[in-house]
Amino acid sequence: MTPDDRWADRIAWISLAAFSALWLARWPLFPIGSDPAYHLFVAQQVFEAGGPIGYEWWQWAPVGRPHVYPPLVHLLIAGLLGIGCLPTVAIRLVTAIVVPAVYGTIYVVSARLFGGQVALCALWLALVPFGFSLHIAGTLASGLALIELLWFMVAIVERRAVAAACLLALMCYTHLGIPWV
């Protein structure tokens, strides 16, 4: 690591810490949009059922429909409910964690592939449009899948076939729209 990369690394982590603090200040406004509320509702059903569900009785009344949405986000939220989190706290916590995690992953993956200075630029370019943060917060499953997609790119570049296959499978378990990217 060059001295310039070390300098960029420090600046990037300070930027991430500042963003995370400002993002956490928005806590009363979480969740953002209706998608997290849907995931919370499904997570509550998963928690009550004791595991993944295969049928949505609450949609397409009166007969319902098969539940085909990948369950990773629902299982994570149900896990928080299982340890005693209130539903609103659980969805707010996931929202508060996923967005900074996406930015942290952007920086770490970019630094690993391209070096610290390029990673700092990538981080700042991702942080500037606040609408991107709001979009991630509004679509938590695709935010998690974006983290997996970035690590998938690392596995491909480093020719780690087993890791790439596992990450691709995890993406399919998180959000069906992202693996096709």
mmCIF file of C-alpha atoms in Angstrom:
data_model
loop_
_atom_site.group_PDB
_atom_site.id
_atom_site.type_symbol
_atom_site.label_atom_id
_atom_site.label_comp_id
_atom_site.label_asym_id
_atom_site.label_seq_id
_atom_site.Cartn_x
_atom_site.Cartn_y
_atom_site.Cartn_z
ATOM 1 C CA MET A 1 0.000 0.000 0.000
ATOM 2 C CA THR A 2 1.458 3.341 -1.050
ATOM 3 C CA PRO A 3 1.384 6.419 1.204
ATOM 4 C CA ASP A 4 -1.269 7.922 -1.069
ATOM 5 C CA ASP A 5 -3.395 4.804 -0.664
ATOM 6 C CA ARG A 6 -3.029 4.998 3.129
ATOM 7 C CA TRP A 7 -4.125 8.621 3.042
ATOM 8 C CA ALA A 8 -7.098 7.718 0.832
ATOM 9 C CA ASP A 9 -7.953 4.862 3.199
ATOM 10 C CA ARG A 10 -8.128 7.191 6.201
ATOM 11 C CA ILE A 11 -10.224 9.749 4.331
ATOM 12 C CA ALA A 12 -12.588 7.025 3.097
ATOM 13 C CA TRP A 13 -13.205 5.600 6.581
ATOM 14 C CA ILE A 14 -13.762 9.113 7.967
ATOM 15 C CA SER A 15 -16.231 9.741 5.124
ATOM 16 C CA LEU A 16 -18.006 6.459 5.858
ATOM 17 C CA ALA A 17 -18.179 7.247 9.581
ATOM 18 C CA ALA A 18 -19.581 10.724 8.887
ATOM 19 C CA PHE A 19 -22.163 9.352 6.455
ATOM 20 C CA SER A 20 -23.154 6.606 8.898
ATOM 21 C CA ALA A 21 -23.631 9.125 11.708
ATOM 22 C CA LEU A 22 -25.757 11.355 9.495
ATOM 23 C CA TRP A 23 -27.686 8.335 8.232
ATOM 24 C CA LEU A 24 -28.402 7.170 11.791
ATOM 25 C CA ALA A 25 -29.694 10.677 12.569
ATOM 26 C CA ARG A 26 -32.534 9.856 10.150
ATOM 27 C CA TRP A 27 -33.616 6.948 12.414
ATOM 28 C CA PRO A 28 -37.118 8.370 13.123
ATOM 29 C CA LEU A 29 -37.796 8.478 9.358
ATOM 30 C CA PHE A 30 -37.093 4.766 8.810
ATOM 31 C CA PRO A 31 -38.439 2.690 7.111
ATOM 32 C CA ILE A 32 -38.421 4.522 3.797
ATOM 33 C CA GLY A 33 -41.091 3.500 1.304
ATOM 34 C CA SER A 34 -43.521 0.615 1.327
ATOM 35 C CA ASP A 35 -41.137 -2.216 0.340
ATOM 36 C CA PRO A 36 -39.531 -2.499 3.807
ATOM 37 C CA ALA A 37 -42.999 -2.615 5.357
ATOM 38 C CA TYR A 38 -43.860 -5.553 3.087
ATOM 39 C CA HIS A 39 -40.647 -7.344 4.075
ATOM 40 C CA LEU A 40 -41.428 -6.714 7.742
ATOM 41 C CA PHE A 41 -44.885 -8.200 7.306
ATOM 42 C CA VAL A 42 -43.467 -11.285 5.585
ATOM 43 C CA ALA A 43 -40.757 -11.553 8.279
ATOM 44 C CA GLN A 44 -43.461 -11.541 10.934
ATOM 45 C CA GLN A 45 -45.152 -14.404 9.093
ATOM 46 C CA VAL A 46 -41.822 -16.255 8.866
ATOM 47 C CA PHE A 47 -41.286 -15.723 12.597
ATOM 48 C CA GLU A 48 -44.768 -16.988 13.426
ATOM 49 C CA ALA A 49 -44.348 -19.998 11.109
ATOM 50 C CA GLY A 50 -40.919 -20.819 12.527
ATOM 51 C CA GLY A 51 -39.181 -20.758 9.140
ATOM 52 C CA PRO A 52 -39.557 -19.822 5.475
ATOM 53 C CA ILE A 53 -43.082 -19.763 4.153
ATOM 54 C CA GLY A 54 -44.218 -21.064 0.791
ATOM 55 C CA TYR A 55 -47.641 -19.489 0.573
ATOM 56 C CA GLU A 56 -48.951 -15.922 0.924
ATOM 57 C CA TRP A 57 -52.439 -16.106 2.336
ATOM 58 C CA TRP A 58 -52.688 -12.299 2.636
ATOM 59 C CA GLN A 59 -52.403 -11.520 -1.119
ATOM 60 C CA TRP A 60 -54.646 -12.401 -4.015
ATOM 61 C CA ALA A 61 -57.638 -12.885 -1.749
ATOM 62 C CA PRO A 62 -59.482 -15.076 -1.155
ATOM 63 C CA VAL A 63 -57.211 -17.892 -2.412
ATOM 64 C CA GLY A 64 -53.701 -16.494 -1.856
ATOM 65 C CA ARG A 65 -50.661 -17.331 -3.971
ATOM 66 C CA PRO A 66 -47.335 -19.134 -3.738
ATOM 67 C CA HIS A 67 -44.637 -17.065 -2.075
ATOM 68 C CA VAL A 68 -41.722 -16.975 -4.508
ATOM 69 C CA TYR A 69 -39.724 -14.063 -3.055
ATOM 70 C CA PRO A 70 -36.269 -15.189 -1.864
ATOM 71 C CA PRO A 71 -36.268 -15.400 1.935
ATOM 72 C CA LEU A 72 -32.880 -14.049 3.091
ATOM 73 C CA VAL A 73 -34.111 -10.583 4.112
ATOM 74 C CA HIS A 74 -37.169 -12.098 5.744
ATOM 75 C CA LEU A 75 -35.026 -14.550 7.691
ATOM 76 C CA LEU A 76 -32.714 -11.754 8.891
ATOM 77 C CA ILE A 77 -35.614 -9.610 10.059
ATOM 78 C CA ALA A 78 -37.342 -12.644 11.607
ATOM 79 C CA GLY A 79 -34.092 -13.358 13.479
ATOM 80 C CA LEU A 80 -34.220 -9.858 14.964
ATOM 81 C CA LEU A 81 -37.839 -10.419 15.926
ATOM 82 C CA GLY A 82 -36.803 -13.732 17.487
ATOM 83 C CA ILE A 83 -34.290 -12.068 19.797
ATOM 84 C CA GLY A 84 -36.949 -9.673 21.046
ATOM 85 C CA CYS A 85 -36.743 -6.633 18.771
ATOM 86 C CA LEU A 86 -39.979 -4.804 18.233
ATOM 87 C CA PRO A 87 -41.036 -4.916 14.566
ATOM 88 C CA THR A 88 -40.438 -1.209 13.965
ATOM 89 C CA VAL A 89 -37.027 -1.387 15.634
ATOM 90 C CA ALA A 90 -36.094 -4.450 13.573
ATOM 91 C CA ILE A 91 -36.899 -2.828 10.217
ATOM 92 C CA ARG A 92 -35.258 0.432 11.259
ATOM 93 C CA LEU A 93 -32.146 -1.460 12.342
ATOM 94 C CA VAL A 94 -31.909 -3.287 9.021
ATOM 95 C CA THR A 95 -32.369 0.007 7.162
ATOM 96 C CA ALA A 96 -29.726 1.676 9.330
ATOM 97 C CA ILE A 97 -27.212 -1.113 8.677
ATOM 98 C CA VAL A 98 -27.730 -2.037 5.018
ATOM 99 C CA VAL A 99 -27.147 1.405 3.509
ATOM 100 C CA PRO A 100 -23.756 2.093 5.179
ATOM 101 C CA ALA A 101 -22.816 -1.542 4.510
ATOM 102 C CA VAL A 102 -23.352 -1.001 0.775
ATOM 103 C CA TYR A 103 -21.049 2.017 0.835
ATOM 104 C CA GLY A 104 -18.457 0.209 2.930
ATOM 105 C CA THR A 105 -18.533 -2.673 0.461
ATOM 106 C CA ILE A 106 -18.152 -0.284 -2.479
ATOM 107 C CA TYR A 107 -15.020 1.109 -0.853
ATOM 108 C CA VAL A 108 -13.465 -2.197 0.243
ATOM 109 C CA VAL A 109 -14.116 -3.932 -3.081
ATOM 110 C CA SER A 110 -12.864 -0.960 -5.096
ATOM 111 C CA ALA A 111 -9.720 -0.737 -2.957
ATOM 112 C CA ARG A 112 -9.079 -4.430 -3.414
ATOM 113 C CA LEU A 113 -9.516 -4.297 -7.178
ATOM 114 C CA PHE A 114 -8.213 -0.838 -8.101
ATOM 115 C CA GLY A 115 -6.324 0.711 -5.176
ATOM 116 C CA GLY A 116 -7.147 3.204 -2.449
ATOM 117 C CA GLN A 117 -7.326 6.386 -4.490
ATOM 118 C CA VAL A 118 -9.747 4.956 -7.038
ATOM 119 C CA ALA A 119 -11.774 3.426 -4.202
ATOM 120 C CA LEU A 120 -12.047 6.796 -2.473
ATOM 121 C CA CYS A 121 -13.336 8.335 -5.711
ATOM 122 C CA ALA A 122 -15.801 5.464 -6.162
ATOM 123 C CA LEU A 123 -17.036 5.911 -2.597
ATOM 124 C CA TRP A 124 -17.535 9.639 -2.974
ATOM 125 C CA LEU A 125 -19.260 9.208 -6.336
ATOM 126 C CA ALA A 126 -21.645 6.742 -4.721
ATOM 127 C CA LEU A 127 -22.239 8.954 -1.663
ATOM 128 C CA VAL A 128 -23.023 12.148 -3.582
ATOM 129 C CA PRO A 129 -26.467 11.308 -5.024
ATOM 130 C CA PHE A 130 -28.605 11.030 -1.894
ATOM 131 C CA GLY A 131 -31.334 9.436 -3.977
ATOM 132 C CA PHE A 132 -29.137 6.334 -4.227
ATOM 133 C CA SER A 133 -29.144 6.033 -0.434
ATOM 134 C CA LEU A 134 -32.899 6.446 -0.368
ATOM 135 C CA HIS A 135 -33.292 3.822 -3.085
ATOM 136 C CA ILE A 136 -31.177 1.311 -1.159
ATOM 137 C CA ALA A 137 -33.175 2.046 1.999
ATOM 138 C CA GLY A 138 -36.407 1.547 0.093
ATOM 139 C CA THR A 139 -35.308 -1.753 -1.459
ATOM 140 C CA LEU A 140 -33.398 -3.551 1.279
ATOM 141 C CA ALA A 141 -33.230 -6.936 -0.450
ATOM 142 C CA SER A 142 -31.636 -5.472 -3.558
ATOM 143 C CA GLY A 143 -29.217 -3.542 -1.321
ATOM 144 C CA LEU A 144 -28.077 -6.793 0.266
ATOM 145 C CA ALA A 145 -27.850 -8.391 -3.170
ATOM 146 C CA LEU A 146 -25.728 -5.443 -4.347
ATOM 147 C CA ILE A 147 -23.231 -6.217 -1.568
ATOM 148 C CA GLU A 148 -23.135 -9.824 -2.716
ATOM 149 C CA LEU A 149 -22.775 -8.727 -6.358
ATOM 150 C CA LEU A 150 -19.733 -6.595 -5.543
ATOM 151 C CA TRP A 151 -18.047 -9.496 -3.736
ATOM 152 C CA PHE A 152 -19.038 -11.742 -6.649
ATOM 153 C CA MET A 153 -17.026 -9.424 -8.927
ATOM 154 C CA VAL A 154 -14.010 -9.809 -6.644
ATOM 155 C CA ALA A 155 -14.351 -13.587 -6.791
ATOM 156 C CA ILE A 156 -14.528 -13.492 -10.592
ATOM 157 C CA VAL A 157 -11.497 -11.213 -10.942
ATOM 158 C CA GLU A 158 -9.491 -13.320 -8.498
ATOM 159 C CA ARG A 159 -10.629 -16.516 -10.281
ATOM 160 C CA ARG A 160 -12.183 -18.035 -7.182
ATOM 161 C CA ALA A 161 -14.828 -20.224 -8.791
ATOM 162 C CA VAL A 162 -16.264 -21.776 -5.627
ATOM 163 C CA ALA A 163 -16.638 -18.391 -3.920
ATOM 164 C CA ALA A 164 -18.229 -16.953 -7.072
ATOM 165 C CA ALA A 165 -20.687 -19.844 -7.284
ATOM 166 C CA CYS A 166 -21.602 -19.496 -3.598
ATOM 167 C CA LEU A 167 -22.121 -15.738 -3.949
ATOM 168 C CA LEU A 168 -24.246 -16.230 -7.059
ATOM 169 C CA ALA A 169 -26.392 -18.739 -5.167
ATOM 170 C CA LEU A 170 -26.656 -16.314 -2.234
ATOM 171 C CA MET A 171 -27.746 -13.560 -4.617
ATOM 172 C CA CYS A 172 -30.501 -15.849 -5.909
ATOM 173 C CA TYR A 173 -31.519 -16.430 -2.271
ATOM 174 C CA THR A 174 -31.594 -12.666 -1.652
ATOM 175 C CA HIS A 175 -33.173 -11.053 -4.714
ATOM 176 C CA LEU A 176 -34.093 -12.643 -8.018
ATOM 177 C CA GLY A 177 -33.448 -9.472 -10.029
ATOM 178 C CA ILE A 178 -29.760 -8.977 -9.186
ATOM 179 C CA PRO A 179 -28.053 -12.262 -10.224
ATOM 180 C CA TRP A 180 -28.941 -11.622 -13.859
ATOM 181 C CA VAL A 181 -26.872 -8.425 -13.866
#
